[in-house]
Short mmCIF file of N, CA, C and O in Angstrom, two decimals:
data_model
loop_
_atom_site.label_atom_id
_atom_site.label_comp_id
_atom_site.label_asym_id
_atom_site.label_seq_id
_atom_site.Cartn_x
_atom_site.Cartn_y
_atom_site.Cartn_z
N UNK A 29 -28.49 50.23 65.23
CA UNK A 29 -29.30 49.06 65.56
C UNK A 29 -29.72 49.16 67.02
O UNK A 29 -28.87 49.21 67.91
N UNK A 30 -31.08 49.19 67.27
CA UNK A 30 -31.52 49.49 68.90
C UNK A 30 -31.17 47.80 69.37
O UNK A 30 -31.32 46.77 68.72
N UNK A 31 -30.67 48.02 70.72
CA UNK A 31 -30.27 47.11 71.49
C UNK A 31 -30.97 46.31 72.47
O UNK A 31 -32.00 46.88 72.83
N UNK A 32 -30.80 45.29 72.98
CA UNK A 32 -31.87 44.42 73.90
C UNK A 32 -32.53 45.76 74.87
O UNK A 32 -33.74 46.00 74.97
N UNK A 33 -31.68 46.37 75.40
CA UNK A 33 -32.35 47.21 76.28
C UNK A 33 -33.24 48.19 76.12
O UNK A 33 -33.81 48.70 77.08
N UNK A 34 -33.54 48.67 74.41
CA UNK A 34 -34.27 49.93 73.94
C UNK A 34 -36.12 49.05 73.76
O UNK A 34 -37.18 49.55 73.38
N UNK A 35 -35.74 47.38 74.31
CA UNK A 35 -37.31 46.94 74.32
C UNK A 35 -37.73 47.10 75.07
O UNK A 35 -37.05 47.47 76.03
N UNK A 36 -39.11 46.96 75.21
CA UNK A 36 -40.26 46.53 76.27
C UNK A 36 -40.66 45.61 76.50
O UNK A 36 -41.86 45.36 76.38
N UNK A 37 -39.88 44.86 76.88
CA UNK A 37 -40.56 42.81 76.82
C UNK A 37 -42.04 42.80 77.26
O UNK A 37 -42.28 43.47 78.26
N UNK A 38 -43.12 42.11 76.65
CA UNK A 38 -44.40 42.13 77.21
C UNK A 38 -44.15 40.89 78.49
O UNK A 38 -45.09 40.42 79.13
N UNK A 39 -42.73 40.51 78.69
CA UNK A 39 -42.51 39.50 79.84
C UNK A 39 -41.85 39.91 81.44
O UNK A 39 -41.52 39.24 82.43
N UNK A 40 -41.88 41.72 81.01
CA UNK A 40 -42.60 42.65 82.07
C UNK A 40 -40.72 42.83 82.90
O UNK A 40 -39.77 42.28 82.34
N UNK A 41 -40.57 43.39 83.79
CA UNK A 41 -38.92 43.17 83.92
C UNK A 41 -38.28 42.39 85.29
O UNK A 41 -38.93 42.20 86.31
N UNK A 42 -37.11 42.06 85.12
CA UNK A 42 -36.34 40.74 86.30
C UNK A 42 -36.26 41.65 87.63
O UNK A 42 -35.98 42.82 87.37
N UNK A 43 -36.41 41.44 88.59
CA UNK A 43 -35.73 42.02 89.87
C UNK A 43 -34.66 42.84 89.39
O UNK A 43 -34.24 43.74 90.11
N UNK A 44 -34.30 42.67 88.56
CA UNK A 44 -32.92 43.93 88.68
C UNK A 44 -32.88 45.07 87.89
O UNK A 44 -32.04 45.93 87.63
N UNK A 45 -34.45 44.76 87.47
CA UNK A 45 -34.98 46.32 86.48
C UNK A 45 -34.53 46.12 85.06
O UNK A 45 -34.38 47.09 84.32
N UNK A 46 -34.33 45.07 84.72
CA UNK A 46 -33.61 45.00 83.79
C UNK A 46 -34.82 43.96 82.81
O UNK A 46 -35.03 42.89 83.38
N UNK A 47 -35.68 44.14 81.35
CA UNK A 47 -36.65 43.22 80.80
C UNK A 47 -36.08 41.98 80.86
O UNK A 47 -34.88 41.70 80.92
N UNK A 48 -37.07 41.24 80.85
CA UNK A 48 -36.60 39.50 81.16
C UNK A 48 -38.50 39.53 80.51
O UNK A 48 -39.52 40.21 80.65
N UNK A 49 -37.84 37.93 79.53
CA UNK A 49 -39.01 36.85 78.59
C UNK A 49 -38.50 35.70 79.21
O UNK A 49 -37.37 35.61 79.70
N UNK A 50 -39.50 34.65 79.16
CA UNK A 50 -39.36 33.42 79.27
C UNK A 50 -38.45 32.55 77.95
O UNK A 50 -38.97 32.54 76.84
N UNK A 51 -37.54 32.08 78.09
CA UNK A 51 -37.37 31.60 76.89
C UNK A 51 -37.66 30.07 76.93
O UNK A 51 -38.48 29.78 77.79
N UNK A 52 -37.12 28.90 76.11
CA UNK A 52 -38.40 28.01 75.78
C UNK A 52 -38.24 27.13 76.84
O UNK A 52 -39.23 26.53 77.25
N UNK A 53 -36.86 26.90 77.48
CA UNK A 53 -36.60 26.26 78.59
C UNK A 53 -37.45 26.53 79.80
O UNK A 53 -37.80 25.75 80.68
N UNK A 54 -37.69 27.80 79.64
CA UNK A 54 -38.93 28.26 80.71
C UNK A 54 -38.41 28.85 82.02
O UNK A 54 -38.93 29.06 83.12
N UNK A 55 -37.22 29.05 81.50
CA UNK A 55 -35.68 30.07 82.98
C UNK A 55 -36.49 31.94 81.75
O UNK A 55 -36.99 32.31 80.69
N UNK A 56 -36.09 32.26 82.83
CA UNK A 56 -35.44 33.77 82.54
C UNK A 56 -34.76 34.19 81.62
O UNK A 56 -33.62 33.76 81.77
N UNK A 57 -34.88 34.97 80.53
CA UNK A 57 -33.29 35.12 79.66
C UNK A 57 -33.53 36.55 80.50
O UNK A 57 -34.64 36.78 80.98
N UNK A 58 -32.37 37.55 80.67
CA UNK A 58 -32.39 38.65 80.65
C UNK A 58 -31.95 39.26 79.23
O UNK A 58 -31.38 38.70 78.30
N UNK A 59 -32.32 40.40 79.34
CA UNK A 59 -32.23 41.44 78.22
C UNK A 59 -30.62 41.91 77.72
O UNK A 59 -30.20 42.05 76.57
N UNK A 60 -29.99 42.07 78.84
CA UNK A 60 -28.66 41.94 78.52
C UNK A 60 -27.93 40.83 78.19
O UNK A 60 -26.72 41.07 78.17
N UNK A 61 -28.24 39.59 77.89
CA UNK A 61 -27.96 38.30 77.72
C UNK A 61 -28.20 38.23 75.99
O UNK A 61 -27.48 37.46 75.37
N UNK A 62 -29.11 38.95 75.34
CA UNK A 62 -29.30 38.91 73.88
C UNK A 62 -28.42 39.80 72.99
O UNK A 62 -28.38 41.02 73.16
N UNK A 63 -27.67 39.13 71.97
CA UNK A 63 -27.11 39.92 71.43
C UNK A 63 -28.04 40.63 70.17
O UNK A 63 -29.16 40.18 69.96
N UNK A 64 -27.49 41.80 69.32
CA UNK A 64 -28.19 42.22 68.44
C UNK A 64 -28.35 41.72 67.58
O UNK A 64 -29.24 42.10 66.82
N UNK A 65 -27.43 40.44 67.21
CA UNK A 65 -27.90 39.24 66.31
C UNK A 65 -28.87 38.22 66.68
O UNK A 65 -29.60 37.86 65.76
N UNK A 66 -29.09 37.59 67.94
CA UNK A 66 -30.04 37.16 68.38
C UNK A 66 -31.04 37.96 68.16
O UNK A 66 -31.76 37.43 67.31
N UNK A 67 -31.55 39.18 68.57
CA UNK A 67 -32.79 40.26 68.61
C UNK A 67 -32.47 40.57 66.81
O UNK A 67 -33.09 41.60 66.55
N UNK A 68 -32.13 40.32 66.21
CA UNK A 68 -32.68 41.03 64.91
C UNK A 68 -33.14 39.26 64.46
O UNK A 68 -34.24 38.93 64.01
N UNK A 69 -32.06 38.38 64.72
CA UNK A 69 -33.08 36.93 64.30
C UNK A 69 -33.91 36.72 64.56
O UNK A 69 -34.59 35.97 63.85
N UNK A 70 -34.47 37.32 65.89
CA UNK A 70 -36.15 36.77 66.62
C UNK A 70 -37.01 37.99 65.71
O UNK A 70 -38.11 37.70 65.24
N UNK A 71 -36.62 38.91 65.56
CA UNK A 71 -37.53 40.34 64.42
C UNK A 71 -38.02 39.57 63.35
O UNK A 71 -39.19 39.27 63.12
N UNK A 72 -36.73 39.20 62.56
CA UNK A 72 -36.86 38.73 61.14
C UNK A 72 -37.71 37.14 61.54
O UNK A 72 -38.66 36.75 60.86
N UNK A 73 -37.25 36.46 62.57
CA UNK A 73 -38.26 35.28 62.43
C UNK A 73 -39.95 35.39 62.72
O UNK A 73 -40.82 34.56 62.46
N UNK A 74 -40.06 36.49 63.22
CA UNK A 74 -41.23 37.14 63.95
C UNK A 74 -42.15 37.51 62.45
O UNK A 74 -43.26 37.12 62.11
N UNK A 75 -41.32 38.29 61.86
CA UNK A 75 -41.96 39.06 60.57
C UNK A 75 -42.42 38.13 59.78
O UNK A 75 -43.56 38.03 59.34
N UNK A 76 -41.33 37.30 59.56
CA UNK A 76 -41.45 35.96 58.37
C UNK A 76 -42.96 35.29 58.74
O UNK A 76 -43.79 35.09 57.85
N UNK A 77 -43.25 34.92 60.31
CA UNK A 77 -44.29 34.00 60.15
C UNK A 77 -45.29 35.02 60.36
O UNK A 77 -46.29 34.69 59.72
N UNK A 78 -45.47 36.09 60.97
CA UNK A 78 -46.82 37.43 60.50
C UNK A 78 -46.91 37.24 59.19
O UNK A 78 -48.04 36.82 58.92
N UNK A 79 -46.03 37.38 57.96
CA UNK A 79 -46.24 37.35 56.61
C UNK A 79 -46.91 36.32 56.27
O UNK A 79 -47.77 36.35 55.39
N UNK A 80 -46.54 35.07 57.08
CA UNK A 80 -47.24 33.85 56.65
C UNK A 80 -48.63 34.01 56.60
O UNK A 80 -49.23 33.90 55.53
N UNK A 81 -49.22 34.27 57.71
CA UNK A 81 -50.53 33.76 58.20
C UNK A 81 -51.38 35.24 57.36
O UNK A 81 -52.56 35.35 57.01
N UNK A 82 -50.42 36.06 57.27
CA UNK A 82 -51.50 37.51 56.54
C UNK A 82 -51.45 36.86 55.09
O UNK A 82 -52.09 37.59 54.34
N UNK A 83 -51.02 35.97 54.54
CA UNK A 83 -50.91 35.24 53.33
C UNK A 83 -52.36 34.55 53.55
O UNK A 83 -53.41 34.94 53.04
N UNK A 84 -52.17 33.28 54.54
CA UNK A 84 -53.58 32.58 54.34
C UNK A 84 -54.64 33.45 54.58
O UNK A 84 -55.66 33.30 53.90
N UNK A 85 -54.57 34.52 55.61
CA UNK A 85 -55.83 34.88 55.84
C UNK A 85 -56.28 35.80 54.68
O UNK A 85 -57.50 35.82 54.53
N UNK A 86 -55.63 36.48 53.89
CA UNK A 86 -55.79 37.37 52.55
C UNK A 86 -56.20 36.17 51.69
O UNK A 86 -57.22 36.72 51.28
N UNK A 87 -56.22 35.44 51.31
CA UNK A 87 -56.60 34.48 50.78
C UNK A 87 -58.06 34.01 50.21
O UNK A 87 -58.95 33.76 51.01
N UNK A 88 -58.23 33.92 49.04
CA UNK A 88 -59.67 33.73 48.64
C UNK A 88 -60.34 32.50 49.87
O UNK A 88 -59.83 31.43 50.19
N UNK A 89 -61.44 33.02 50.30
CA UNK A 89 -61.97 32.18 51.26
C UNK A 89 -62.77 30.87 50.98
O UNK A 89 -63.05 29.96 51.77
N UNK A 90 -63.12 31.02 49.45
CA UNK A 90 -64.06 30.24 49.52
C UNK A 90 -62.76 28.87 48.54
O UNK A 90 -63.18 27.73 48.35
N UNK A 91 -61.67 29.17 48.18
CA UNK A 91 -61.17 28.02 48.18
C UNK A 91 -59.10 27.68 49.00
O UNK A 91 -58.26 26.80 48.82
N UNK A 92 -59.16 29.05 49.90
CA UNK A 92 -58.39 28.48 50.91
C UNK A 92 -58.98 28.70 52.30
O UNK A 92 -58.30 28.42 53.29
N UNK A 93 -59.97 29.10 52.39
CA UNK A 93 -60.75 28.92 53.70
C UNK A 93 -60.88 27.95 55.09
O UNK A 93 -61.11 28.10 56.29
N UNK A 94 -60.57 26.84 54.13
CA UNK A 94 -60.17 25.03 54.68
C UNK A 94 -59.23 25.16 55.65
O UNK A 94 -59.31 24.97 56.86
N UNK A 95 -58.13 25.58 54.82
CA UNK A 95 -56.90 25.67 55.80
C UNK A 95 -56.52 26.46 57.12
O UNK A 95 -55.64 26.31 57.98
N UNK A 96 -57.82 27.59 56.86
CA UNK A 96 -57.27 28.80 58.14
C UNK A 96 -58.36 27.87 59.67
O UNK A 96 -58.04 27.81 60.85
N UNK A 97 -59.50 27.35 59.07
CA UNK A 97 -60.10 26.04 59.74
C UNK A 97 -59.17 25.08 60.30
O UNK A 97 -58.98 24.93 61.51
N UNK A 98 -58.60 24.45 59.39
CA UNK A 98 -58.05 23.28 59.82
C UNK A 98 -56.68 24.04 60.75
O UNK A 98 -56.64 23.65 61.92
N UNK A 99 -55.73 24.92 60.39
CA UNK A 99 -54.76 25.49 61.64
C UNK A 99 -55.53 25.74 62.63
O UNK A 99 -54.79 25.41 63.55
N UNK A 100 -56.43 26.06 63.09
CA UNK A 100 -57.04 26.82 63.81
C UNK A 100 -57.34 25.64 64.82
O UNK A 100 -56.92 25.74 65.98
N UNK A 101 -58.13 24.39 64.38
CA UNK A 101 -58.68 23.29 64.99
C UNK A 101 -57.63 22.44 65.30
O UNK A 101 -57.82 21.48 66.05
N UNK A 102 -56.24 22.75 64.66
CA UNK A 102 -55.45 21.47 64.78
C UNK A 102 -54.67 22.25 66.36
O UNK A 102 -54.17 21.67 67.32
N UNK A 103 -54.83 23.54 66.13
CA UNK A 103 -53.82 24.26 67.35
C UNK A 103 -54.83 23.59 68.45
O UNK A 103 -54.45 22.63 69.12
N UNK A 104 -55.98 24.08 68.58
CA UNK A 104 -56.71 23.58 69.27
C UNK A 104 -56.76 22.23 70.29
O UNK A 104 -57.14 21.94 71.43
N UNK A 105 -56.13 21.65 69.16
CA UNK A 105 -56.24 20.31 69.81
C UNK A 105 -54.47 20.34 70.32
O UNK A 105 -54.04 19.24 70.66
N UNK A 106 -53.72 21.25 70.35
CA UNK A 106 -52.07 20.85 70.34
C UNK A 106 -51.10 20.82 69.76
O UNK A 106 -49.92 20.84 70.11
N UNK A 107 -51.62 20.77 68.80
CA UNK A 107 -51.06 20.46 67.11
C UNK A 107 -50.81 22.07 66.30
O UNK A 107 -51.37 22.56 65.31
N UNK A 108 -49.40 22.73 67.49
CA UNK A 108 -49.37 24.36 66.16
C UNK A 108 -48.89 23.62 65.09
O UNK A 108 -47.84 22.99 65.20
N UNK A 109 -49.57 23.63 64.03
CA UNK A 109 -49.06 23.40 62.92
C UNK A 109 -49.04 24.93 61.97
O UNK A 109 -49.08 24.93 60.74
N UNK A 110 -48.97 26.17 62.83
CA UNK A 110 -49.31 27.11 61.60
C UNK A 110 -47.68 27.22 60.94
O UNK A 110 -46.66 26.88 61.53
N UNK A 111 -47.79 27.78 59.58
CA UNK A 111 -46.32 28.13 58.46
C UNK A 111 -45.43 28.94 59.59
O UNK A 111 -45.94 29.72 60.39
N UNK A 112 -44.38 28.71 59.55
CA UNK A 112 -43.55 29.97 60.02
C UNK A 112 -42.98 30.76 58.61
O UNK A 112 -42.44 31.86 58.74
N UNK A 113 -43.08 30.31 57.60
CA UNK A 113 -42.68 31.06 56.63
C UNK A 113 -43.55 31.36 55.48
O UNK A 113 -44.71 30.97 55.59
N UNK A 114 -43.27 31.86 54.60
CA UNK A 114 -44.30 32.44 53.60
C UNK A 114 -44.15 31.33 52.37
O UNK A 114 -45.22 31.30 51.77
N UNK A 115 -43.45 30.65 51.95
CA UNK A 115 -42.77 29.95 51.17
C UNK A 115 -43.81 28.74 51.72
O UNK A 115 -44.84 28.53 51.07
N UNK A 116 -43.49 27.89 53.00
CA UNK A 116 -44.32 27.33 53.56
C UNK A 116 -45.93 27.67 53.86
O UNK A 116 -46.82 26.81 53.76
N UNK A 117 -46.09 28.62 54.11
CA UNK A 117 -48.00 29.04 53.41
C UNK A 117 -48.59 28.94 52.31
O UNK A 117 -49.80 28.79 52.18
N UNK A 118 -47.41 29.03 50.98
CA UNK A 118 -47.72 29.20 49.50
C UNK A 118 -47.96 27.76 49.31
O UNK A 118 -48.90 27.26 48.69
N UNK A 119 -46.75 26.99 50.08
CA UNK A 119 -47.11 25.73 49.79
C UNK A 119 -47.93 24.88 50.05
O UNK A 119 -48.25 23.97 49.28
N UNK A 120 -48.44 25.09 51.33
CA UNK A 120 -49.72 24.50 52.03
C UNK A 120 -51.27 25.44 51.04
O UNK A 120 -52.29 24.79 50.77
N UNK A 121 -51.16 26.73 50.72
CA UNK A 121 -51.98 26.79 50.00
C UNK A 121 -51.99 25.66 48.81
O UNK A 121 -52.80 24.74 48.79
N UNK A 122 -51.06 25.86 47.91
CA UNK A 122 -51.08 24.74 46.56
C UNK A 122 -51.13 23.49 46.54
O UNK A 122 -51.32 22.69 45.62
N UNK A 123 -50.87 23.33 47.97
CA UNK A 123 -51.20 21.71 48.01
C UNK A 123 -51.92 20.79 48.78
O UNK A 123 -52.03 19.57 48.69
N UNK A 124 -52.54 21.83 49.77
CA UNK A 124 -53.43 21.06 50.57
C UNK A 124 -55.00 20.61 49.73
O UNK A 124 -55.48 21.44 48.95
N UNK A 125 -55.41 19.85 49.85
CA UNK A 125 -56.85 19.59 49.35
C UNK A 125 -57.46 20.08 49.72
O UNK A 125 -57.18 20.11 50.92
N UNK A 126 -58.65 20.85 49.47
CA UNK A 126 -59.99 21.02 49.81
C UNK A 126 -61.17 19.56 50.13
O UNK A 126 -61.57 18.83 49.22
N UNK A 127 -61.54 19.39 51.56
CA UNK A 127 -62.44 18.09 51.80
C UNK A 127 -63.78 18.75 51.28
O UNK A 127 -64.78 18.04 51.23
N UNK A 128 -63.84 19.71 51.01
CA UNK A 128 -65.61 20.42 50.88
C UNK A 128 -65.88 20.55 49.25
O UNK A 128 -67.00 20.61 48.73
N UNK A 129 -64.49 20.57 48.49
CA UNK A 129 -64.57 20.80 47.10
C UNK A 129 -64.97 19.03 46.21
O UNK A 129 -65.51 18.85 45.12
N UNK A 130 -64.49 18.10 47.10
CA UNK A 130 -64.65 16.59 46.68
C UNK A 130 -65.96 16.37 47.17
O UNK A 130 -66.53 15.45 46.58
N UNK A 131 -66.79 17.08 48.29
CA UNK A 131 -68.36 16.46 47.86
C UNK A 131 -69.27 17.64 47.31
O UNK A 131 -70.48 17.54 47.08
N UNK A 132 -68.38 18.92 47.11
CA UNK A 132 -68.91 19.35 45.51
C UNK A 132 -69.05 18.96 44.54
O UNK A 132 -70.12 19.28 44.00
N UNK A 133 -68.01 18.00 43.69
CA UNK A 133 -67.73 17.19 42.77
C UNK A 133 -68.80 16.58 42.50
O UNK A 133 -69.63 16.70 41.61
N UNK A 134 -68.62 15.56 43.81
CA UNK A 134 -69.90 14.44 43.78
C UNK A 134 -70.84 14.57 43.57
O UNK A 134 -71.51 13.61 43.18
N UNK A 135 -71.44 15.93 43.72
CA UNK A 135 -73.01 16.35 43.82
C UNK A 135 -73.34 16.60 42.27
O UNK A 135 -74.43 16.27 41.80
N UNK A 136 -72.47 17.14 41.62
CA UNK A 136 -72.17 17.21 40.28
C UNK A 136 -72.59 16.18 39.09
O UNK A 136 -72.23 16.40 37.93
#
């Protein structure tokens, strides 16, 4: 299992040569501070929500299209609302409404 130190943090490295990320508190973590259970949880949580969003965006466009809109506009405004999980994308696919398919209807 490669270890905190076999990364390249894109959060560039601490005075002591050593990689350092911001973590959410917004201090420093250093690289030696993560264990290999921490770094394989941030992998696997990392992967999980890539899977998500390659879910919506693979997605027939013309009737989940709505949704990659509406994440997109809601981040925009503040609001990440994107899936972190794939389970959670499936579900926001099956259950979100389409607003463009109800004045299809109507026109009908």
């Amino acid at each position: 299992v490669p270890g905190p130190a076999d990364i390249d943090y894109a959060g560039g490295r601490s005075t002591s040569g050593v990689p350092a990320f911001p973590n959410i508190m917004g201090d420093n973590l250093k690289a030696e501070d993560v264990t290999p259970k921490d770094l394989k949880k941030a992998v696997d949580d990392a992967e999980e929500s890539f899977l998500a969003m390659c879910l919506i965006r693979q997605a027939n466009i013309e009737r989940h299209g709505h949704i990659l809109t509406h994440l997109e506009n809601s981040y925009m405004l503040g609001n990440d609302k994107f899936p972190t999980t794939v389970t959670e994308a499936y579900n926001l696919m099956l259950n979100m409404k389409n607003p463009n398919q109800a004045q299809r209807s109507n026109r009908n």
